[in-house]
Amino acid sequence: MTLALLWPWGLGLIASLFAESLLRPAPSPAWQRPASTLAVHVGTWSLAFGGLVLILQRPWFALMLFVALQLVVVQSSNAKSRTLREPFICQDFEYFLDAIRHPRLYVPFFGIGLAIGATLAGLAAIIGFLLIEPSLLARYGGEVFLSRSALIIVASILLLRLSLRRLPACSLDPAQDTHRLGLFSALWAYGLLMRRPLGELASPYAPAPETLKDQPSLPHLVVVQSESFFDPRPWHGQLRDDLLPNLDALRDEAMLQGRLRVPAWGANTVRTEAAVLTGLDQQSLGIHRFNPYHQLAERPVPSLAAELKRLGYRTVCVHPYAASFYQRDRVMPHLGFDEFIDIQSFERSDYCGQYIGDLAVADKVGSLLVDTDNKPLFVFVISMENHGPLQLDQWAADQSRDSLAPGAPPLPDDDGELASYLAHLQNADRMAGRLRQQLATSTRQGLLCWYGDHVPIMPNAYEHHGEPDGDTPYWLWSSRGRRNRAQTSESLGAEQLSLRIWQAVIDQAQGADDDCNQKHRERA
């Protein structure tokens, strides 16, 4: 039986190294890496092989199944690197479950044809191996089969325990770590780091004066995280100058505006979202920067919503999608939100293309601003209308003909992503106009912050026009205006924007009190 296991084990090891070499960008060759990384690769393959043989009783079937699963990871990593500038990391394994729950969000980026073909090929191979390859248990008996399988598993565990301790430290740059350590070692290293809980974190927010608590001078605050928002006009060069009139007006009247350095490209919204909601930078989050909500679902941390709640705010999160996605239904209460409004609060007629439209979300926020019980209101909006895959949205592609400047050539036939994006972007602009009007006419003064979580995924458009730099715009607007102050322009990290919003709330409340005191002095 030893030879019956040795041949598939050896060929499987070679096959796994070959499969790893298909990563793009490619990792460094195995012989150029530290010896501990090669030991981790051997230990990982051996452990998987031993476990699969114990279950399947067929070593060639075990080889085929493992390499097939590894190729799925490799293809996923290549698709992710191509669209998101980041290889597959350990935290991404949960997205395979999300792809089953929300296939529209994930499968098109993997390749619908490839996904169907791989599934059918996998089913055919499973049936074929079960019928053709004989069972080792039936051939050699239970005692021999179990002892050899257990020996492989135990030896693999011992090798992994020794080699994992000697892995070089991670830089937490996924591309660099995967290149330097190889696929298996990088996955193990990130997975082990994930087991370390987030430590105690000091609040980055300056304390607010106690006198501001429950004061009528506290402004309503609406923060909009606009899905995939950026201004495409400087990037494309042939779009109408007046494509976004409401957002242009918001920018021109804003107290603070500039470029936001977001910690994500094309996806991974929660990285930007967590930074704006908590004010925590990537250094503070450590390994949890890649998906902070794993930890935030388990425990509270300092947050903008919690600080505002202490001042007497009612805090509401509005996200027109499933509340359980990214565990937001568990995260938002820990971040200090009183209420989480998800897709259940919207109607079928509220859809615009693939998702709930931005105008329906604006109307929902407007209804909240009307019904505030005389309390200041903080609404954090996570929009969905412009979420990809943009190439599947036929509604938007038919609505974008008026986006181009006069005399500009039509968009190429393969640029449907950009056509869809531009149509939905104009609805985002209308949403900004409605929110600005709602806050301007409210009996309580208001603040509106608008920013993009990341640039959109539009590979065909980027082939034609080049890639944008990845920053997104932000604006912080006040219903009181700038009060003759010059507009401030700053390039900020997402966590820094959170601190600016908090300070703007305090400044606006104190400014309103100062205005009231000045009027009393003038009357006296």
PDB file of C-alpha atoms in Angstrom, residues 11-149:
ATOM      1  CA  LEU A  11       2.904  13.659  -8.400  1.00  0.00           C
ATOM      2  CA  GLY A  12       0.370  15.675  -6.412  1.00  0.00           C
ATOM      3  CA  LEU A  13       3.156  17.691  -4.794  1.00  0.00           C
ATOM      4  CA  ILE A  14       4.570  18.526  -8.227  1.00  0.00           C
ATOM      5  CA  ALA A  15       1.075  19.357  -9.516  1.00  0.00           C
ATOM      6  CA  SER A  16       0.411  21.671  -6.574  1.00  0.00           C
ATOM      7  CA  LEU A  17       3.661  23.554  -7.202  1.00  0.00           C
ATOM      8  CA  PHE A  18       2.744  23.869 -10.879  1.00  0.00           C
ATOM      9  CA  ALA A  19      -0.739  25.132 -10.005  1.00  0.00           C
ATOM     10  CA  GLU A  20       0.813  27.728  -7.686  1.00  0.00           C
ATOM     11  CA  SER A  21       3.058  28.947 -10.532  1.00  0.00           C
ATOM     12  CA  LEU A  22      -0.088  29.905 -12.485  1.00  0.00           C
ATOM     13  CA  LEU A  23      -0.767  32.741 -10.042  1.00  0.00           C
ATOM     14  CA  ARG A  24      -0.567  36.184 -11.620  1.00  0.00           C
ATOM     15  CA  PRO A  25       1.508  37.960 -10.557  1.00  0.00           C
ATOM     16  CA  ALA A  26       3.585  34.818 -10.084  1.00  0.00           C
ATOM     17  CA  PRO A  27       5.179  34.003  -6.707  1.00  0.00           C
ATOM     18  CA  SER A  28       8.899  33.586  -6.503  1.00  0.00           C
ATOM     19  CA  PRO A  29      10.121  30.056  -7.411  1.00  0.00           C
ATOM     20  CA  ALA A  30       9.979  27.581  -4.538  1.00  0.00           C
ATOM     21  CA  TRP A  31      13.766  27.116  -4.492  1.00  0.00           C
ATOM     22  CA  GLN A  32      14.298  30.857  -3.994  1.00  0.00           C
ATOM     23  CA  ARG A  33      12.094  31.094  -0.905  1.00  0.00           C
ATOM     24  CA  PRO A  34      13.023  30.365   2.727  1.00  0.00           C
ATOM     25  CA  ALA A  35      13.101  26.644   3.491  1.00  0.00           C
ATOM     26  CA  SER A  36      10.245  27.054   5.974  1.00  0.00           C
ATOM     27  CA  THR A  37       7.866  28.119   3.186  1.00  0.00           C
ATOM     28  CA  LEU A  38       8.633  24.996   1.164  1.00  0.00           C
ATOM     29  CA  ALA A  39       8.099  22.885   4.277  1.00  0.00           C
ATOM     30  CA  VAL A  40       4.710  24.550   4.789  1.00  0.00           C
ATOM     31  CA  HIS A  41       3.797  23.778   1.178  1.00  0.00           C
ATOM     32  CA  VAL A  42       4.776  20.114   1.581  1.00  0.00           C
ATOM     33  CA  GLY A  43       2.987  19.879   4.930  1.00  0.00           C
ATOM     34  CA  THR A  44      -0.187  21.483   3.594  1.00  0.00           C
ATOM     35  CA  TRP A  45      -0.363  19.208   0.571  1.00  0.00           C
ATOM     36  CA  SER A  46       0.412  16.126   2.665  1.00  0.00           C
ATOM     37  CA  LEU A  47      -2.215  16.955   5.281  1.00  0.00           C
ATOM     38  CA  ALA A  48      -4.854  17.535   2.626  1.00  0.00           C
ATOM     39  CA  PHE A  49      -3.824  14.381   0.779  1.00  0.00           C
ATOM     40  CA  GLY A  50      -3.939  12.245   3.906  1.00  0.00           C
ATOM     41  CA  GLY A  51      -7.301  13.630   4.959  1.00  0.00           C
ATOM     42  CA  LEU A  52      -8.852  13.192   1.505  1.00  0.00           C
ATOM     43  CA  VAL A  53      -7.509   9.651   1.194  1.00  0.00           C
ATOM     44  CA  LEU A  54      -9.016   8.802   4.594  1.00  0.00           C
ATOM     45  CA  ILE A  55     -12.396  10.091   3.409  1.00  0.00           C
ATOM     46  CA  LEU A  56     -12.377   9.012  -0.257  1.00  0.00           C
ATOM     47  CA  GLN A  57     -10.205   5.844   0.051  1.00  0.00           C
ATOM     48  CA  ARG A  58      -8.837   6.669  -3.433  1.00  0.00           C
ATOM     49  CA  PRO A  59      -5.446   8.450  -3.652  1.00  0.00           C
ATOM     50  CA  TRP A  60      -5.677   9.479  -7.330  1.00  0.00           C
ATOM     51  CA  PHE A  61      -9.125  10.897  -6.699  1.00  0.00           C
ATOM     52  CA  ALA A  62      -7.675  12.773  -3.686  1.00  0.00           C
ATOM     53  CA  LEU A  63      -4.902  14.190  -5.891  1.00  0.00           C
ATOM     54  CA  MET A  64      -7.356  15.340  -8.557  1.00  0.00           C
ATOM     55  CA  LEU A  65      -9.763  16.891  -6.084  1.00  0.00           C
ATOM     56  CA  PHE A  66      -7.111  18.839  -4.201  1.00  0.00           C
ATOM     57  CA  VAL A  67      -5.459  20.227  -7.333  1.00  0.00           C
ATOM     58  CA  ALA A  68      -8.866  21.142  -8.754  1.00  0.00           C
ATOM     59  CA  LEU A  69      -9.709  23.075  -5.571  1.00  0.00           C
ATOM     60  CA  GLN A  70      -6.303  24.736  -5.641  1.00  0.00           C
ATOM     61  CA  LEU A  71      -6.901  25.817  -9.244  1.00  0.00           C
ATOM     62  CA  VAL A  72     -10.199  27.392  -8.150  1.00  0.00           C
ATOM     63  CA  VAL A  73      -8.260  29.431  -5.589  1.00  0.00           C
ATOM     64  CA  VAL A  74      -5.635  30.317  -8.210  1.00  0.00           C
ATOM     65  CA  GLN A  75      -8.290  31.424 -10.714  1.00  0.00           C
ATOM     66  CA  SER A  76     -10.050  33.419  -7.990  1.00  0.00           C
ATOM     67  CA  SER A  77      -6.758  35.042  -7.044  1.00  0.00           C
ATOM     68  CA  ASN A  78      -5.980  35.943 -10.645  1.00  0.00           C
ATOM     69  CA  ALA A  79      -9.444  37.432 -11.132  1.00  0.00           C
ATOM     70  CA  LYS A  80      -9.075  39.382  -7.893  1.00  0.00           C
ATOM     71  CA  SER A  81      -5.596  40.648  -8.831  1.00  0.00           C
ATOM     72  CA  ARG A  82      -6.892  41.714 -12.230  1.00  0.00           C
ATOM     73  CA  THR A  83      -9.876  43.646 -10.891  1.00  0.00           C
ATOM     74  CA  LEU A  84      -8.920  44.608  -7.324  1.00  0.00           C
ATOM     75  CA  ARG A  85      -5.108  44.837  -7.427  1.00  0.00           C
ATOM     76  CA  GLU A  86      -4.810  42.264  -4.644  1.00  0.00           C
ATOM     77  CA  PRO A  87      -4.273  38.472  -4.626  1.00  0.00           C
ATOM     78  CA  PHE A  88      -6.380  35.936  -2.774  1.00  0.00           C
ATOM     79  CA  ILE A  89      -5.829  35.981   0.992  1.00  0.00           C
ATOM     80  CA  CYS A  90      -7.087  33.783   3.810  1.00  0.00           C
ATOM     81  CA  GLN A  91      -9.944  36.168   4.634  1.00  0.00           C
ATOM     82  CA  ASP A  92     -11.351  35.595   1.139  1.00  0.00           C
ATOM     83  CA  PHE A  93     -12.390  31.993   1.768  1.00  0.00           C
ATOM     84  CA  GLU A  94     -15.662  33.215   3.236  1.00  0.00           C
ATOM     85  CA  TYR A  95     -16.505  34.787  -0.121  1.00  0.00           C
ATOM     86  CA  PHE A  96     -17.052  31.307  -1.558  1.00  0.00           C
ATOM     87  CA  LEU A  97     -20.049  31.041   0.776  1.00  0.00           C
ATOM     88  CA  ASP A  98     -21.088  34.587  -0.109  1.00  0.00           C
ATOM     89  CA  ALA A  99     -20.911  33.648  -3.798  1.00  0.00           C
ATOM     90  CA  ILE A 100     -23.562  30.994  -3.086  1.00  0.00           C
ATOM     91  CA  ARG A 101     -25.724  33.410  -1.089  1.00  0.00           C
ATOM     92  CA  HIS A 102     -25.212  36.400  -3.450  1.00  0.00           C
ATOM     93  CA  PRO A 103     -24.052  34.940  -6.799  1.00  0.00           C
ATOM     94  CA  ARG A 104     -24.686  38.129  -8.780  1.00  0.00           C
ATOM     95  CA  LEU A 105     -22.080  39.999  -6.728  1.00  0.00           C
ATOM     96  CA  TYR A 106     -19.278  37.480  -7.299  1.00  0.00           C
ATOM     97  CA  VAL A 107     -19.727  34.895 -10.053  1.00  0.00           C
ATOM     98  CA  PRO A 108     -19.516  37.333 -13.018  1.00  0.00           C
ATOM     99  CA  PHE A 109     -16.024  38.416 -11.920  1.00  0.00           C
ATOM    100  CA  PHE A 110     -14.890  34.787 -11.738  1.00  0.00           C
ATOM    101  CA  GLY A 111     -16.468  34.071 -15.135  1.00  0.00           C
ATOM    102  CA  ILE A 112     -19.977  32.645 -15.493  1.00  0.00           C
ATOM    103  CA  GLY A 113     -18.930  30.231 -18.251  1.00  0.00           C
ATOM    104  CA  LEU A 114     -15.858  29.173 -16.308  1.00  0.00           C
ATOM    105  CA  ALA A 115     -17.915  28.623 -13.150  1.00  0.00           C
ATOM    106  CA  ILE A 116     -20.473  26.450 -14.984  1.00  0.00           C
ATOM    107  CA  GLY A 117     -17.783  24.542 -16.853  1.00  0.00           C
ATOM    108  CA  ALA A 118     -15.730  23.911 -13.715  1.00  0.00           C
ATOM    109  CA  THR A 119     -18.814  22.668 -11.850  1.00  0.00           C
ATOM    110  CA  LEU A 120     -19.799  20.238 -14.607  1.00  0.00           C
ATOM    111  CA  ALA A 121     -16.228  19.013 -15.050  1.00  0.00           C
ATOM    112  CA  GLY A 122     -15.925  18.493 -11.296  1.00  0.00           C
ATOM    113  CA  LEU A 123     -19.122  16.449 -11.139  1.00  0.00           C
ATOM    114  CA  ALA A 124     -18.005  14.305 -14.088  1.00  0.00           C
ATOM    115  CA  ALA A 125     -14.587  13.698 -12.511  1.00  0.00           C
ATOM    116  CA  ILE A 126     -16.086  12.738  -9.150  1.00  0.00           C
ATOM    117  CA  ILE A 127     -18.417  10.213 -10.722  1.00  0.00           C
ATOM    118  CA  GLY A 128     -15.628   8.873 -12.918  1.00  0.00           C
ATOM    119  CA  PHE A 129     -13.129   8.340 -10.106  1.00  0.00           C
ATOM    120  CA  LEU A 130     -15.698   6.731  -7.833  1.00  0.00           C
ATOM    121  CA  LEU A 131     -16.545   4.225 -10.551  1.00  0.00           C
ATOM    122  CA  ILE A 132     -13.039   3.535 -11.919  1.00  0.00           C
ATOM    123  CA  GLU A 133     -10.533   3.806  -9.048  1.00  0.00           C
ATOM    124  CA  PRO A 134     -10.746   0.930  -6.528  1.00  0.00           C
ATOM    125  CA  SER A 135     -11.057   1.582  -2.816  1.00  0.00           C
ATOM    126  CA  LEU A 136      -7.868   1.103  -0.760  1.00  0.00           C
ATOM    127  CA  LEU A 137      -9.977   0.061   2.214  1.00  0.00           C
ATOM    128  CA  ALA A 138     -11.470  -2.809   0.239  1.00  0.00           C
ATOM    129  CA  ARG A 139      -8.102  -3.725  -1.279  1.00  0.00           C
ATOM    130  CA  TYR A 140      -5.823  -3.717   1.798  1.00  0.00           C
ATOM    131  CA  GLY A 141      -8.170  -3.986   4.753  1.00  0.00           C
ATOM    132  CA  GLY A 142      -9.118  -1.542   7.450  1.00  0.00           C
ATOM    133  CA  GLU A 143      -6.081  -1.844   9.733  1.00  0.00           C
ATOM    134  CA  VAL A 144      -3.470  -1.199   7.037  1.00  0.00           C
ATOM    135  CA  PHE A 145      -5.514   1.541   5.373  1.00  0.00           C
ATOM    136  CA  LEU A 146      -6.181   3.440   8.597  1.00  0.00           C
ATOM    137  CA  SER A 147      -2.597   3.145   9.873  1.00  0.00           C
ATOM    138  CA  ARG A 148      -1.052   4.487   6.639  1.00  0.00           C
ATOM    139  CA  SER A 149      -3.565   7.324   6.361  1.00  0.00           C
TER     140      SER A 149
END
